[in-house]
Coordinates of C-alpha atoms in Angstrom, one line a residue:
X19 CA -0.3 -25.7 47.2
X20 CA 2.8 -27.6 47.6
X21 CA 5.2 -27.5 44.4
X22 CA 4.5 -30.9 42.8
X23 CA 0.8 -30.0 42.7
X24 CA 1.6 -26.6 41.2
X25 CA 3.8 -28.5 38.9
X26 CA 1.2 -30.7 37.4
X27 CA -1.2 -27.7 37.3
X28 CA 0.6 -25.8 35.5
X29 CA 1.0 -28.1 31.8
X30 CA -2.6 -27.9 32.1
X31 CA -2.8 -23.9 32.8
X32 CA -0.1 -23.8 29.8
X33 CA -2.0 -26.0 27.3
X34 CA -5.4 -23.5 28.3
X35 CA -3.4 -20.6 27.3
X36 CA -2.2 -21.4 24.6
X37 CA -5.4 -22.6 23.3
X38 CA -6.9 -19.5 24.1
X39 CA -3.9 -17.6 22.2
X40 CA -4.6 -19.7 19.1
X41 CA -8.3 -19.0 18.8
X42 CA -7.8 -15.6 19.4
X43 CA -5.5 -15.3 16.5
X44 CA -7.4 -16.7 14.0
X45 CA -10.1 -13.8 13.3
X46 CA -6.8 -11.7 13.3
X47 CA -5.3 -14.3 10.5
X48 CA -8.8 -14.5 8.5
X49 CA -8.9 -10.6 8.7
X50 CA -5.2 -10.4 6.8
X51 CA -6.4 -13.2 4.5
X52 CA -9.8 -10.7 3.3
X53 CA -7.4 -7.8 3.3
X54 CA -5.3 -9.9 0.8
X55 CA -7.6 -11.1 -1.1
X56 CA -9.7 -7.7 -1.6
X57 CA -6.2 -6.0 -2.5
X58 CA -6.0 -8.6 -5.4
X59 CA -9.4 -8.6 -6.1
X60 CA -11.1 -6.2 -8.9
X61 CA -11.1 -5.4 -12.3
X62 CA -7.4 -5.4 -12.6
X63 CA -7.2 -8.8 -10.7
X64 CA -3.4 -9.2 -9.1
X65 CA -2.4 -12.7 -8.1
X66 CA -2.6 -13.1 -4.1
X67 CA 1.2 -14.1 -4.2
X68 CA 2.1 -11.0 -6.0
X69 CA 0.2 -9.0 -3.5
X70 CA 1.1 -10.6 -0.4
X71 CA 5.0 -10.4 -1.9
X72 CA 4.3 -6.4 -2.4
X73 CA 3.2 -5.9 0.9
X74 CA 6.1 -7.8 2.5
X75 CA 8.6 -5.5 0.2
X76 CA 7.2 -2.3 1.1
X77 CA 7.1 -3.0 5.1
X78 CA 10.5 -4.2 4.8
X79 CA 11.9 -1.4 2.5
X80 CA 12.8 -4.3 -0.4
X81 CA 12.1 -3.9 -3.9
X82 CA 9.8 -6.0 -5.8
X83 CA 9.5 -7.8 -8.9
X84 CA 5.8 -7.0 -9.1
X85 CA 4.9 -5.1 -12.3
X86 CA 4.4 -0.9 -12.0
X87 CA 0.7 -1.3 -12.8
X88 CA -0.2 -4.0 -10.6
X89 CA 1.9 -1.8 -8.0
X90 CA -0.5 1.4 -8.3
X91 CA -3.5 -0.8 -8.1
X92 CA -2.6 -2.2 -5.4
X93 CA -1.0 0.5 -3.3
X94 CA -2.6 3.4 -4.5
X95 CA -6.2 2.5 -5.6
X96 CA -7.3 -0.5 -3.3
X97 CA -5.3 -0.2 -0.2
X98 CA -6.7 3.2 0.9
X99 CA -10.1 1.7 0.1
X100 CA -9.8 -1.5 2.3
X101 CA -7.9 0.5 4.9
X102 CA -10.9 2.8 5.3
X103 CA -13.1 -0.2 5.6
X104 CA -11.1 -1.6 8.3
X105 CA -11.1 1.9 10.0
X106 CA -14.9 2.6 9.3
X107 CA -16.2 -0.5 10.0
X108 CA -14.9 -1.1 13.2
X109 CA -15.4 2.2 14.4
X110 CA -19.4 1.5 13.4
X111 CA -18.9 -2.2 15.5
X112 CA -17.2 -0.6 18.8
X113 CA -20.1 2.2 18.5
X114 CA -23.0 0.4 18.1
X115 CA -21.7 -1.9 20.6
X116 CA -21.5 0.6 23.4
X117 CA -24.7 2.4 22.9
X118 CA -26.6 -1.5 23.1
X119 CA -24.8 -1.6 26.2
X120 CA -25.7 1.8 27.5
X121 CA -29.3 2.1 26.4
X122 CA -29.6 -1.8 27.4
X123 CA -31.2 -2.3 24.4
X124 CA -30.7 -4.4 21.3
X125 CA -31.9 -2.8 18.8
X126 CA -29.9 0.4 18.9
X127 CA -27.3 1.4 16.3
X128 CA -25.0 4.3 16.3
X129 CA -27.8 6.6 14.4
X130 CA -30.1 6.6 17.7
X131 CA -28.7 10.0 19.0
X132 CA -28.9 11.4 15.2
X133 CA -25.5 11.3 14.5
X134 CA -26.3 10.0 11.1
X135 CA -28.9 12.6 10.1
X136 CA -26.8 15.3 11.7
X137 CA -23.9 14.1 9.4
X138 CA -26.1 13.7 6.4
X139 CA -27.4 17.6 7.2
X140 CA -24.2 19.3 7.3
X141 CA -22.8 17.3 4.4
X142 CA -26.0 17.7 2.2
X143 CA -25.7 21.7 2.7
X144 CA -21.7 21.6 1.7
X145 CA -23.1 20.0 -1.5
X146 CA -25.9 22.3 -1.9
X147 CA -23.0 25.1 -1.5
X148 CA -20.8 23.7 -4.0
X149 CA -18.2 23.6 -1.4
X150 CA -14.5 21.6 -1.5
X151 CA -14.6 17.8 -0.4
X152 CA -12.6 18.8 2.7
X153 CA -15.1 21.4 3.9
X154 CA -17.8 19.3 3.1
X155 CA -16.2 16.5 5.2
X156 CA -15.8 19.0 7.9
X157 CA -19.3 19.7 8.3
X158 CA -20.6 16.1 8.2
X159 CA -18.5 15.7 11.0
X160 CA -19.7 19.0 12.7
X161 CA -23.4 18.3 12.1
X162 CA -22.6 14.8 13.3
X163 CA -21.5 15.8 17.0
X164 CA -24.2 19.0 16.8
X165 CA -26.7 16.7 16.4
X166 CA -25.9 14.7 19.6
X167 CA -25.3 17.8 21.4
X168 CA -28.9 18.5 20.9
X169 CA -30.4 15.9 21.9
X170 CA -28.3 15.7 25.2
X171 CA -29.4 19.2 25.7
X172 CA -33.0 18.4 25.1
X173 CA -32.3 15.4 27.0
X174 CA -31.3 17.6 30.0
X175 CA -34.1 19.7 29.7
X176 CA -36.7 17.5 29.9
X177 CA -35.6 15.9 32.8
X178 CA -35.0 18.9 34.9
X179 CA -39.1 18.9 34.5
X180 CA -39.6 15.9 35.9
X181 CA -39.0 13.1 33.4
X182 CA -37.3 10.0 35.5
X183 CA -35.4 7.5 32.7
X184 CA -32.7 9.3 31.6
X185 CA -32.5 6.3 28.9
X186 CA -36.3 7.0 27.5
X187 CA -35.9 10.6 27.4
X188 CA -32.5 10.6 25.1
X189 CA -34.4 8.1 22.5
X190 CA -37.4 10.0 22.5
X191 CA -34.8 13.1 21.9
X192 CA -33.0 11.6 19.5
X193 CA -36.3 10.6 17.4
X194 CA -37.4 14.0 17.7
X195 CA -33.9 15.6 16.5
X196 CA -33.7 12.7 13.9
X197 CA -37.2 13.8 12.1
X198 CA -36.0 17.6 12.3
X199 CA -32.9 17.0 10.4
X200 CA -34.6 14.5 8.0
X201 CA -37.1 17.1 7.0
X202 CA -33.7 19.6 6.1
X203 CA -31.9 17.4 3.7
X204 CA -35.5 16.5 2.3
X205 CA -35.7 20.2 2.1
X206 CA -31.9 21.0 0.6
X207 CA -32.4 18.1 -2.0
X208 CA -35.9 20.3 -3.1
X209 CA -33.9 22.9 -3.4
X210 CA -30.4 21.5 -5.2
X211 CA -29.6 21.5 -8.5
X212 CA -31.5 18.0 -9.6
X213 CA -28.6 17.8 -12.6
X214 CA -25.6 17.5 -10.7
X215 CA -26.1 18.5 -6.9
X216 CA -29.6 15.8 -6.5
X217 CA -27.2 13.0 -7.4
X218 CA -24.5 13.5 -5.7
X219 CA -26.7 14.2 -2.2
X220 CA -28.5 11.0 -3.2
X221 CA -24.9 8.8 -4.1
X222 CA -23.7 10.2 -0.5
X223 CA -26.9 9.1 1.2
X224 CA -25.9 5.6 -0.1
X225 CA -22.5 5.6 1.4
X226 CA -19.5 4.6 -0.7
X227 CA -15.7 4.1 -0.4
X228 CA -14.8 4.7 -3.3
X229 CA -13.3 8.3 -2.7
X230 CA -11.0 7.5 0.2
X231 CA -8.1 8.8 0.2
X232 CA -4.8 8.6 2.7
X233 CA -5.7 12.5 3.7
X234 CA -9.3 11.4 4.4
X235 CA -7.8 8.2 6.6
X236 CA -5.2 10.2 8.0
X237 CA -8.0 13.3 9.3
X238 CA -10.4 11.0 10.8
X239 CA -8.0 8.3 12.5
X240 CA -6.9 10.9 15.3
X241 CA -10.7 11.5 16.1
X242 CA -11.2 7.8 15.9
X243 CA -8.7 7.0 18.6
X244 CA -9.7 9.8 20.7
X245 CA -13.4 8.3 20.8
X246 CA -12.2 4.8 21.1
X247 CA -9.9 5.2 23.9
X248 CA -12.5 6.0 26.6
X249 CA -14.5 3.1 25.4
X250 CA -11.6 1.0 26.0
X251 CA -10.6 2.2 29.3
X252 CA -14.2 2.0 31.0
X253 CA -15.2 -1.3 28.9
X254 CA -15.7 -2.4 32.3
X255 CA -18.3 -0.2 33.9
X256 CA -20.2 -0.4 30.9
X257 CA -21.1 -3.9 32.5
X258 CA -21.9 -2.4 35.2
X259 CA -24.4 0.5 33.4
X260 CA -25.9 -2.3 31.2
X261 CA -27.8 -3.2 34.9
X262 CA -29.6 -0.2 35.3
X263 CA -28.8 3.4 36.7
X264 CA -29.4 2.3 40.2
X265 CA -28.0 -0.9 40.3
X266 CA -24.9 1.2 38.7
X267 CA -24.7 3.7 41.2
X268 CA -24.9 1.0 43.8
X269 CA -21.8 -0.2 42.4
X270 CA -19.9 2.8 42.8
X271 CA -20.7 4.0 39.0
X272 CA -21.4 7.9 38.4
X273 CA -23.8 7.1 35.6
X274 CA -23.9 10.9 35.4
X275 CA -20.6 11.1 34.5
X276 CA -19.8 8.4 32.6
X277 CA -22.8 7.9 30.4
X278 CA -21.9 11.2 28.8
X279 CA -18.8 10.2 27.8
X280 CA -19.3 7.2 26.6
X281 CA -22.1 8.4 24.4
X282 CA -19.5 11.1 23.6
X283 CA -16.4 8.9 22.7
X284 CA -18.7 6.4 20.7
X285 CA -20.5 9.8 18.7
X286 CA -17.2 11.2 17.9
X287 CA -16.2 7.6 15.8
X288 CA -19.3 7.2 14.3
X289 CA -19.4 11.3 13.4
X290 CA -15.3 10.4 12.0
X291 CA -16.7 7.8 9.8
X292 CA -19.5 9.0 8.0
X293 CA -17.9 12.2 7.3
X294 CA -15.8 10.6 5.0
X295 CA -18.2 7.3 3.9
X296 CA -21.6 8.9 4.3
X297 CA -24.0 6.8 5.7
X298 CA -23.7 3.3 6.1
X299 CA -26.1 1.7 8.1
X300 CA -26.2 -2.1 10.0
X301 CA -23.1 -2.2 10.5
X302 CA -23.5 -0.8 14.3
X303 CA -26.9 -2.9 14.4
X304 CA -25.8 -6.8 13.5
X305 CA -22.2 -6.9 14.2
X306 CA -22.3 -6.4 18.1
X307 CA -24.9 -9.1 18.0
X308 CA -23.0 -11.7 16.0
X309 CA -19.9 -10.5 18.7
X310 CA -22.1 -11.3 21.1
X311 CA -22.8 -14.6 20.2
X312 CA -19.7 -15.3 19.5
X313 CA -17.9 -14.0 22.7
X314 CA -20.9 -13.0 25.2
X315 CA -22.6 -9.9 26.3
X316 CA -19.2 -9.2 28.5
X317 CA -17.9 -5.9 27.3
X318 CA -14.7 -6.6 27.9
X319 CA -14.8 -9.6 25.2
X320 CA -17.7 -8.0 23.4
X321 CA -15.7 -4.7 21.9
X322 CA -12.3 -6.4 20.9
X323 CA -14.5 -8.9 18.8
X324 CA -16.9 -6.0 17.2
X325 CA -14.2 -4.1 16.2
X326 CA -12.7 -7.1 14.8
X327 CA -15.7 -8.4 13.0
X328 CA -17.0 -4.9 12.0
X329 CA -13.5 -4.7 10.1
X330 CA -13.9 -7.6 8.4
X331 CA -17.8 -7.3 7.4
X332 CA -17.4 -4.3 6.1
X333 CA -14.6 -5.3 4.3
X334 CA -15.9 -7.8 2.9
X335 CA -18.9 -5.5 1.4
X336 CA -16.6 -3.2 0.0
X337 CA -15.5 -6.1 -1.7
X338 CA -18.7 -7.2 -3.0
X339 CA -19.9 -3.9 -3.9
X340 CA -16.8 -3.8 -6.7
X341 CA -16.9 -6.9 -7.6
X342 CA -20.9 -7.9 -7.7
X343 CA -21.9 -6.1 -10.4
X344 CA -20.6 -4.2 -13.9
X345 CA -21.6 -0.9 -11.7
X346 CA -20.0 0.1 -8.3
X347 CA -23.3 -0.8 -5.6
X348 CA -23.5 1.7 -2.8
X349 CA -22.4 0.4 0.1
X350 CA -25.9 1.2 2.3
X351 CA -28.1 -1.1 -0.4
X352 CA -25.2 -4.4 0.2
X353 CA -25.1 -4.0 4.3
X354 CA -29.0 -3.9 4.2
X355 CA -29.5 -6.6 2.0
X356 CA -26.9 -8.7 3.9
X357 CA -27.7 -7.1 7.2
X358 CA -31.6 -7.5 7.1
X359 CA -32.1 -10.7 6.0
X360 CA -29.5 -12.2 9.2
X361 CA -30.9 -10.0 11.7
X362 CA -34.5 -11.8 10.9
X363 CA -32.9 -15.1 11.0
X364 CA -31.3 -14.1 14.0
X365 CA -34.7 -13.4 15.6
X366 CA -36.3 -16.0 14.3
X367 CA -33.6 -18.9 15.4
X368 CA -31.9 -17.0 18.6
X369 CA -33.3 -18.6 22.1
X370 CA -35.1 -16.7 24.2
X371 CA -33.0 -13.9 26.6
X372 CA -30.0 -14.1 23.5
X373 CA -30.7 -10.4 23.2

């Protein structure tokens, strides 16, 4: 191309990019704006410009005019609430996202593998055991990745008999491990105190924010990076796995290797986040498909804008669940009454193939 062509090409390539720059940061800018407006938002309600001008004081190290209360509120109350949403709920987004990917299926979430019900299990029995927070955090985690490493070793054993979808046999596992563990917390809440142990199993079922804390964000955000850095660095060979084993493998994909690592990455953020949320379901069901929508089934697109989104949705529930009612609303009732109700309009509008 001589230069004066490549010179009138390139306004053009210019104008492209930065069109492209400027829609990509306006989820970014509407993300900041929720997180504003859900740090001023509550039952102490703190005008946006005071909390926007705390913010901008403690980032830069300069005091503030804002009054002491509205300070704690603010920084000690809400932010490690909304922080944790952004945390949790993209985590949820990235997960669910790579397991429709890998199972090719759209109607998997991150609880397929029973990383929910494992979670539930372990922190169910730190209840039952009157145990500290912490240690009950610590085995919702642990029951979270046990579960999964069940039903990878069933997985493996029924295919060394002869089974031949790899895919097929790790849902049918994961069913089968789910139901086990369901029928243990059924069992733990017979057996737990129905005064003050029942309740507190049954409010943790719901899942909640409400008891995050910077320790709890601070333990789970190195496990959350660790599990979200693999997805990230193969984002595209899970493109290539969304075609099939063979098809994979033809491509020069190990699916042997790299399915097991994926699943493992995206079970270790989803086992981080309901340790310290408890379960909190939809969110790794409906926001990969809205992402997808949005940005198209190409992974590479597809998990920036879930992890996006999921921050924001969930967000914006933990919003709505403090602000909705005179009474705090678990956060499992609000994503299933939002979550539901799209996902059957999404079915019922979408064109054929959307999935």
């Amino acid at each position: 191309m001589s230069e004066a062509a490549s010179t009138a090409v390139a306004p053009g390539g210019t104008r492209r990019r930065l069109a492209g720059l400027s829609l990509a940061t306006l989820p970014v800018l509407a993300l900041l704006l929720l997180v504003v407006v859900s740090l001023g938002t509550g039952r102490y309600p703190v005008p946006l410009a005071d909390v926007f001008s705390l913010l901008l004081a403690k980032a830069l190290g300069l005091s503030t005019a804002v009054d002491a209360t509205a300070q704690t509120v603010v920084l000690q109350v809400r932010l490690p609430r909304v922080l944790g949403a952004l945390v949790v709920g993209a985590g949820l987004a990235a997960a669910g996202a790579t397991y429709q990917g890998l199972f090719r299926n759209p109607l998997v979430s991150p609880d397929i593998l029973g990383v929910s019900a494992g979670a539930s299990l372990g922190a169910v029995l730190g209840i039952v055991l009157t145990l500290p927070a912490a240690a009950i955090q610590g085995l919702a985690f642990a029951g979270g990745l046990a579960a999964v490493s069940a039903v990878y070793a069933v997985g493996i054993a029924v295919r060394r008999r002869g089974a031949s979808d790899p895919v097929l046999t790790l849902v049918l596992a994961g069913v089968a491990v789910g139901a086990l563990l369901g029928a243990g917390i059924a069992l733990l809440k017979v057996m737990a105190d129905p005064y003050n142990q029942l309740p507190a199993i049954t409010f943790w079922l719901l899942g909640s924010l409400a008891s995050v804390n910077p320790g709890d964000l601070g333990a789970i955000l190195p496990a959350m990076l660790i599990g979200l850095v693999p997805l990230v660095l193969l984002r595209w060979r899970v493109n290539l796995m969304s075609l099939g084993d063979e098809e994979a493998r033809a491509l020069g994909v190990e699916t042997r290797v790299i399915r097991p690592v994926l699943v493992a990455a995206a079970t270790l953020v989803t086992a981080a986040a309901v340790s310290v949320t408890g379960v909190i379901g939809w969110v790794g069901l409906i926001v990969p498909h809205v992402a997808r929508l949005l940005v198209g089934p190409d992974f590479r697109r597809l998990l920036p804008a879930s992890l996006l989104l999921g921050a924001g949705y969930l967000t914006a529930v933990d919003l709505l669940a403090r602000t909705v009612a005179t009474i705090e609303v678990p956060l499992g009732i609000l994503t299933a009454l939002v979550g539901a109700p799209f996902f059957l309009w999404l079915l019922a509008t979408a064109k054929r193939g959307w999935a």
